[in-house]
PDB file of C-alpha atoms in Angstrom:
ATOM      1  CA  MET A   1       0.000   0.000   0.000  1.00 46.00           C
ATOM      2  CA  ALA A   2       1.449   3.365  -0.992  1.00 63.00           C
ATOM      3  CA  ARG A   3       1.853   5.849   1.859  1.00 83.00           C
ATOM      4  CA  SER A   4      -0.386   4.472   4.557  1.00 91.00           C
ATOM      5  CA  HIS A   5      -2.396   6.727   6.880  1.00 95.00           C
ATOM      6  CA  THR A   6      -3.528   5.278  10.210  1.00 97.00           C
ATOM      7  CA  LEU A   7      -7.118   6.061  11.196  1.00 97.00           C
ATOM      8  CA  GLU A   8      -8.454   6.463  14.734  1.00 97.00           C
ATOM      9  CA  THR A   9     -10.207   3.543  16.376  1.00 97.00           C
ATOM     10  CA  PHE A  10     -13.834   3.470  17.572  1.00 98.00           C
ATOM     11  CA  ASP A  11     -16.446   1.172  19.087  1.00 96.00           C
ATOM     12  CA  ILE A  12     -19.891   0.029  17.968  1.00 97.00           C
ATOM     13  CA  ASP A  13     -21.605   3.276  19.083  1.00 97.00           C
ATOM     14  CA  PHE A  14     -19.848   5.133  16.259  1.00 98.00           C
ATOM     15  CA  PHE A  15     -22.310   3.624  13.774  1.00 98.00           C
ATOM     16  CA  ASP A  16     -25.085   5.580  15.533  1.00 97.00           C
ATOM     17  CA  ASP A  17     -23.090   8.710  16.475  1.00 96.00           C
ATOM     18  CA  ALA A  18     -20.793   9.374  13.486  1.00 97.00           C
ATOM     19  CA  PRO A  19     -20.843  12.914  12.075  1.00 95.00           C
ATOM     20  CA  ILE A  20     -21.459  11.482   8.595  1.00 93.00           C
ATOM     21  CA  ARG A  21     -23.690   8.436   8.233  1.00 95.00           C
ATOM     22  CA  HIS A  22     -25.368   6.758   5.326  1.00 96.00           C
ATOM     23  CA  VAL A  23     -27.746   3.848   5.836  1.00 97.00           C
ATOM     24  CA  ILE A  24     -28.959   1.455   3.165  1.00 97.00           C
ATOM     25  CA  ASP A  25     -32.058  -0.280   4.534  1.00 98.00           C
ATOM     26  CA  VAL A  26     -33.619  -2.663   2.004  1.00 98.00           C
ATOM     27  CA  ARG A  27     -35.386  -5.986   1.645  1.00 98.00           C
ATOM     28  CA  LEU A  28     -33.609  -8.755  -0.273  1.00 97.00           C
ATOM     29  CA  PRO A  29     -35.487 -11.662  -1.885  1.00 96.00           C
ATOM     30  CA  VAL A  30     -33.206 -14.332  -0.401  1.00 97.00           C
ATOM     31  CA  SER A  31     -32.949 -16.037   2.974  1.00 96.00           C
ATOM     32  CA  PRO A  32     -30.862 -14.338   5.686  1.00 98.00           C
ATOM     33  CA  GLN A  33     -28.402 -17.243   5.454  1.00 97.00           C
ATOM     34  CA  ARG A  34     -27.949 -16.737   1.694  1.00 97.00           C
ATOM     35  CA  ALA A  35     -27.518 -12.973   2.046  1.00 98.00           C
ATOM     36  CA  TRP A  36     -24.939 -13.478   4.810  1.00 98.00           C
ATOM     37  CA  ALA A  37     -23.038 -15.992   2.678  1.00 97.00           C
ATOM     38  CA  GLU A  38     -22.842 -13.419  -0.136  1.00 97.00           C
ATOM     39  CA  PHE A  39     -21.633 -10.637   2.167  1.00 98.00           C
ATOM     40  CA  THR A  40     -18.994 -12.789   3.877  1.00 97.00           C
ATOM     41  CA  ARG A  41     -17.498 -14.685   0.940  1.00 97.00           C
ATOM     42  CA  GLN A  42     -14.093 -14.017  -0.563  1.00 96.00           C
ATOM     43  CA  ASN A  43     -14.317 -11.260  -3.226  1.00 95.00           C
ATOM     44  CA  THR A  44     -17.665 -10.089  -1.853  1.00 97.00           C
ATOM     45  CA  LEU A  45     -19.302  -6.971  -3.276  1.00 96.00           C
ATOM     46  CA  ASP A  46     -17.980  -7.879  -6.731  1.00 96.00           C
ATOM     47  CA  TRP A  47     -21.450  -6.853  -7.867  1.00 97.00           C
ATOM     48  CA  CYS A  48     -20.817  -3.187  -6.906  1.00 96.00           C
ATOM     49  CA  ARG A  49     -19.414  -0.900  -9.590  1.00 94.00           C
ATOM     50  CA  ALA A  50     -17.964   1.405  -6.888  1.00 92.00           C
ATOM     51  CA  ILE A  51     -15.741  -1.387  -5.538  1.00 94.00           C
ATOM     52  CA  LYS A  52     -12.840  -2.834  -7.471  1.00 95.00           C
ATOM     53  CA  LYS A  53     -11.874  -5.667  -5.113  1.00 96.00           C
ATOM     54  CA  ILE A  54     -12.425  -6.946  -1.585  1.00 97.00           C
ATOM     55  CA  GLU A  55     -10.251  -9.659  -0.145  1.00 97.00           C
ATOM     56  CA  PHE A  56     -10.323 -11.312   3.272  1.00 98.00           C
ATOM     57  CA  VAL A  57      -6.680 -11.570   4.327  1.00 97.00           C
ATOM     58  CA  SER A  58      -7.468 -13.612   7.449  1.00 97.00           C
ATOM     59  CA  PRO A  59      -8.307 -17.301   7.067  1.00 96.00           C
ATOM     60  CA  ALA A  60     -11.874 -18.561   7.546  1.00 93.00           C
ATOM     61  CA  PRO A  61     -13.786 -18.974   9.742  1.00 95.00           C
ATOM     62  CA  TYR A  62     -14.249 -15.232  10.115  1.00 97.00           C
ATOM     63  CA  GLY A  63     -15.062 -13.413  13.323  1.00 97.00           C
ATOM     64  CA  PRO A  64     -13.776 -10.579  15.528  1.00 98.00           C
ATOM     65  CA  GLY A  65     -10.199  -9.805  14.508  1.00 98.00           C
ATOM     66  CA  THR A  66     -10.714 -10.743  10.849  1.00 98.00           C
ATOM     67  CA  ALA A  67      -8.740  -8.512   8.479  1.00 98.00           C
ATOM     68  CA  ARG A  68      -9.829  -7.500   5.005  1.00 98.00           C
ATOM     69  CA  LYS A  69      -8.432  -5.302   2.230  1.00 98.00           C
ATOM     70  CA  ALA A  70     -10.656  -3.212  -0.047  1.00 97.00           C
ATOM     71  CA  VAL A  71      -9.845  -1.374  -3.255  1.00 95.00           C
ATOM     72  CA  LEU A  72     -12.442   1.224  -4.218  1.00 91.00           C
ATOM     73  CA  GLY A  73     -13.405   2.856  -7.492  1.00 84.00           C
ATOM     74  CA  PRO A  74     -10.965   2.498 -10.316  1.00 85.00           C
ATOM     75  CA  GLY A  75      -8.282   1.467  -7.799  1.00 83.00           C
ATOM     76  CA  TYR A  76      -7.082   4.733  -6.295  1.00 86.00           C
ATOM     77  CA  VAL A  77      -8.308   4.134  -2.730  1.00 91.00           C
ATOM     78  CA  THR A  78      -7.101   1.160  -0.698  1.00 95.00           C
ATOM     79  CA  LEU A  79      -8.418   0.403   2.787  1.00 96.00           C
ATOM     80  CA  GLU A  80      -7.233  -2.055   5.438  1.00 98.00           C
ATOM     81  CA  GLU A  81     -10.196  -3.164   7.548  1.00 98.00           C
ATOM     82  CA  ASP A  82     -10.495  -4.858  10.934  1.00 98.00           C
ATOM     83  CA  PHE A  83     -13.732  -6.564  11.989  1.00 98.00           C
ATOM     84  CA  PHE A  84     -14.372  -5.930  15.675  1.00 98.00           C
ATOM     85  CA  ASP A  85     -17.998  -7.086  15.728  1.00 98.00           C
ATOM     86  CA  TRP A  86     -19.180 -10.399  14.286  1.00 98.00           C
ATOM     87  CA  THR A  87     -22.326 -12.259  15.313  1.00 97.00           C
ATOM     88  CA  GLU A  88     -23.881 -15.215  13.515  1.00 98.00           C
ATOM     89  CA  ASN A  89     -27.149 -16.732  14.732  1.00 97.00           C
ATOM     90  CA  PRO A  90     -28.300 -19.073  11.923  1.00 96.00           C
ATOM     91  CA  GLU A  91     -31.144 -20.545  14.007  1.00 96.00           C
ATOM     92  CA  ASP A  92     -32.844 -17.129  14.179  1.00 97.00           C
ATOM     93  CA  GLY A  93     -31.504 -15.850  10.845  1.00 97.00           C
ATOM     94  CA  ILE A  94     -29.764 -12.901  12.525  1.00 98.00           C
ATOM     95  CA  TYR A  95     -26.304 -11.882  11.358  1.00 98.00           C
ATOM     96  CA  ARG A  96     -24.206  -8.811  12.087  1.00 98.00           C
ATOM     97  CA  ASN A  97     -20.693  -7.554  11.626  1.00 98.00           C
ATOM     98  CA  GLY A  98     -18.850  -4.286  11.833  1.00 98.00           C
ATOM     99  CA  PHE A  99     -15.408  -3.183  10.796  1.00 98.00           C
ATOM    100  CA  ARG A 100     -13.247  -0.138  11.224  1.00 98.00           C
ATOM    101  CA  VAL A 101     -10.714   0.992   8.664  1.00 98.00           C
ATOM    102  CA  VAL A 102      -7.326   0.925  10.346  1.00 98.00           C
ATOM    103  CA  ARG A 103      -5.266   2.269   7.437  1.00 97.00           C
ATOM    104  CA  ALA A 104      -5.986   4.019   4.148  1.00 95.00           C
ATOM    105  CA  ASN A 105      -3.741   5.161   1.323  1.00 94.00           C
ATOM    106  CA  VAL A 106      -5.488   8.554   1.189  1.00 90.00           C
ATOM    107  CA  PRO A 107      -5.208  11.301   3.805  1.00 89.00           C
ATOM    108  CA  GLY A 108      -8.071  13.257   5.325  1.00 88.00           C
ATOM    109  CA  ILE A 109     -10.122  10.521   7.015  1.00 92.00           C
ATOM    110  CA  ARG A 110     -10.241  10.420  10.820  1.00 96.00           C
ATOM    111  CA  ARG A 111     -12.529   7.373  11.268  1.00 97.00           C
ATOM    112  CA  PHE A 112     -14.459   5.176   8.829  1.00 97.00           C
ATOM    113  CA  GLY A 113     -16.287   1.876   9.100  1.00 98.00           C
ATOM    114  CA  GLU A 114     -19.272  -0.157   8.061  1.00 98.00           C
ATOM    115  CA  ALA A 115     -21.817  -2.246   9.938  1.00 98.00           C
ATOM    116  CA  THR A 116     -23.916  -4.888   8.206  1.00 98.00           C
ATOM    117  CA  GLU A 117     -27.014  -6.400   9.788  1.00 98.00           C
ATOM    118  CA  ILE A 118     -29.169  -9.077   8.179  1.00 98.00           C
ATOM    119  CA  THR A 119     -32.431 -10.174   9.779  1.00 98.00           C
ATOM    120  CA  PRO A 120     -35.465 -12.200   8.665  1.00 98.00           C
ATOM    121  CA  ALA A 121     -38.318 -10.419   6.887  1.00 97.00           C
ATOM    122  CA  GLU A 122     -41.793 -11.592   5.954  1.00 95.00           C
ATOM    123  CA  VAL A 123     -40.335 -12.547   2.580  1.00 93.00           C
ATOM    124  CA  GLY A 124     -36.579 -12.890   2.261  1.00 96.00           C
ATOM    125  CA  CYS A 125     -34.539 -10.718   4.603  1.00 98.00           C
ATOM    126  CA  ARG A 126     -33.803  -7.164   5.630  1.00 98.00           C
ATOM    127  CA  LEU A 127     -30.363  -5.689   5.036  1.00 98.00           C
ATOM    128  CA  LYS A 128     -29.339  -2.684   7.104  1.00 98.00           C
ATOM    129  CA  TRP A 129     -25.945  -1.462   5.958  1.00 98.00           C
ATOM    130  CA  THR A 130     -24.498   1.525   7.812  1.00 98.00           C
ATOM    131  CA  PHE A 131     -21.530   3.572   6.609  1.00 96.00           C
ATOM    132  CA  ALA A 132     -20.009   5.811   9.304  1.00 97.00           C
ATOM    133  CA  LEU A 133     -17.384   8.463   8.695  1.00 95.00           C
ATOM    134  CA  GLU A 134     -15.586  11.251  10.498  1.00 95.00           C
ATOM    135  CA  LEU A 135     -13.324  13.722   8.742  1.00 91.00           C
ATOM    136  CA  PRO A 136     -11.153  16.467  10.209  1.00 87.00           C
ATOM    137  CA  THR A 137     -13.048  19.745   9.852  1.00 73.00           C
ATOM    138  CA  SER A 138     -10.203  21.136   7.776  1.00 62.00           C
ATOM    139  CA  SER A 139     -10.283  18.209   5.349  1.00 55.00           C
ATOM    140  CA  ARG A 140     -10.904  18.871   1.662  1.00 54.00           C
ATOM    141  CA  ALA A 141     -12.379  15.384   1.560  1.00 51.00           C
ATOM    142  CA  VAL A 142     -15.434  16.633   3.501  1.00 48.00           C
ATOM    143  CA  THR A 143     -17.286  17.734   0.376  1.00 48.00           C
ATOM    144  CA  ALA A 144     -16.194  14.722  -1.671  1.00 49.00           C
ATOM    145  CA  LEU A 145     -17.223  12.186   0.981  1.00 52.00           C
ATOM    146  CA  SER A 146     -20.349  13.838   2.337  1.00 54.00           C
ATOM    147  CA  GLY A 147     -21.753  15.839  -0.576  1.00 57.00           C
ATOM    148  CA  PRO A 148     -23.817  15.013  -3.662  1.00 53.00           C
ATOM    149  CA  ALA A 149     -21.078  12.872  -5.224  1.00 57.00           C
ATOM    150  CA  SER A 150     -21.034  10.516  -2.239  1.00 70.00           C
ATOM    151  CA  SER A 151     -24.827  10.282  -2.310  1.00 78.00           C
ATOM    152  CA  THR A 152     -24.594   9.051  -5.898  1.00 87.00           C
ATOM    153  CA  VAL A 153     -22.027   6.411  -4.889  1.00 88.00           C
ATOM    154  CA  TYR A 154     -24.288   5.082  -2.107  1.00 92.00           C
ATOM    155  CA  LYS A 155     -27.275   4.998  -4.485  1.00 94.00           C
ATOM    156  CA  THR A 156     -25.165   3.019  -6.969  1.00 94.00           C
ATOM    157  CA  ILE A 157     -24.100   0.557  -4.238  1.00 95.00           C
ATOM    158  CA  GLU A 158     -27.747   0.124  -3.204  1.00 96.00           C
ATOM    159  CA  ALA A 159     -28.974  -0.341  -6.802  1.00 96.00           C
ATOM    160  CA  ASP A 160     -26.176  -2.811  -7.618  1.00 96.00           C
ATOM    161  CA  THR A 161     -26.912  -4.793  -4.436  1.00 97.00           C
ATOM    162  CA  LEU A 162     -30.643  -4.996  -5.163  1.00 96.00           C
ATOM    163  CA  LYS A 163     -29.945  -6.115  -8.738  1.00 96.00           C
ATOM    164  CA  HIS A 164     -27.442  -8.761  -7.594  1.00 97.00           C
ATOM    165  CA  PHE A 165     -29.801 -10.299  -5.043  1.00 97.00           C
ATOM    166  CA  ALA A 166     -32.769 -10.149  -7.430  1.00 95.00           C
ATOM    167  CA  ASN A 167     -30.828 -12.483  -9.727  1.00 93.00           C
ATOM    168  CA  LEU A 168     -30.115 -15.084  -7.013  1.00 90.00           C
ATOM    169  CA  GLU A 169     -32.338 -18.003  -6.050  1.00 71.00           C
ATOM    170  CA  PRO A 170     -35.355 -16.501  -4.198  1.00 64.00           C
ATOM    171  CA  ALA A 171     -36.126 -17.123  -0.529  1.00 55.00           C
ATOM    172  CA  ARG A 172     -38.473 -19.946   0.364  1.00 55.00           C
TER     173      ARG A 172
END
């Protein structure tokens, strides 16, 4: 990774309290178990145009302490992620994980992470995907990561995710 910048750490409350938050809250037409398998497989999110590559660098089985590397967009942004929250309850169809970015190859990010929660729905499952971000107030990245351009990126991620899951075997 070229010139690595270390980000500040945080706990689970950051996903509720972050200065910049974006939440994707949708229904997927697959079982919670199938959705979880898609979100936790090697090279996950390959269906998202905004993401070039995601690779788990820790061996399975995954859980707290799992490390992952993400390359965003056309490949300019690289993130090193650490999962600090990981809960799997297959009997109830409830799954959750959360990671914090520990290092990024771009400056101007204080804290960034994502939390994914998958729960049963009347048909299929509910995906609640929270992106949490804090930037230094002097950062030029503030507008880029919290303005209209970022809103378009999140809408693209949501649309790509819905399309991907619509093409999978439906929930029973």
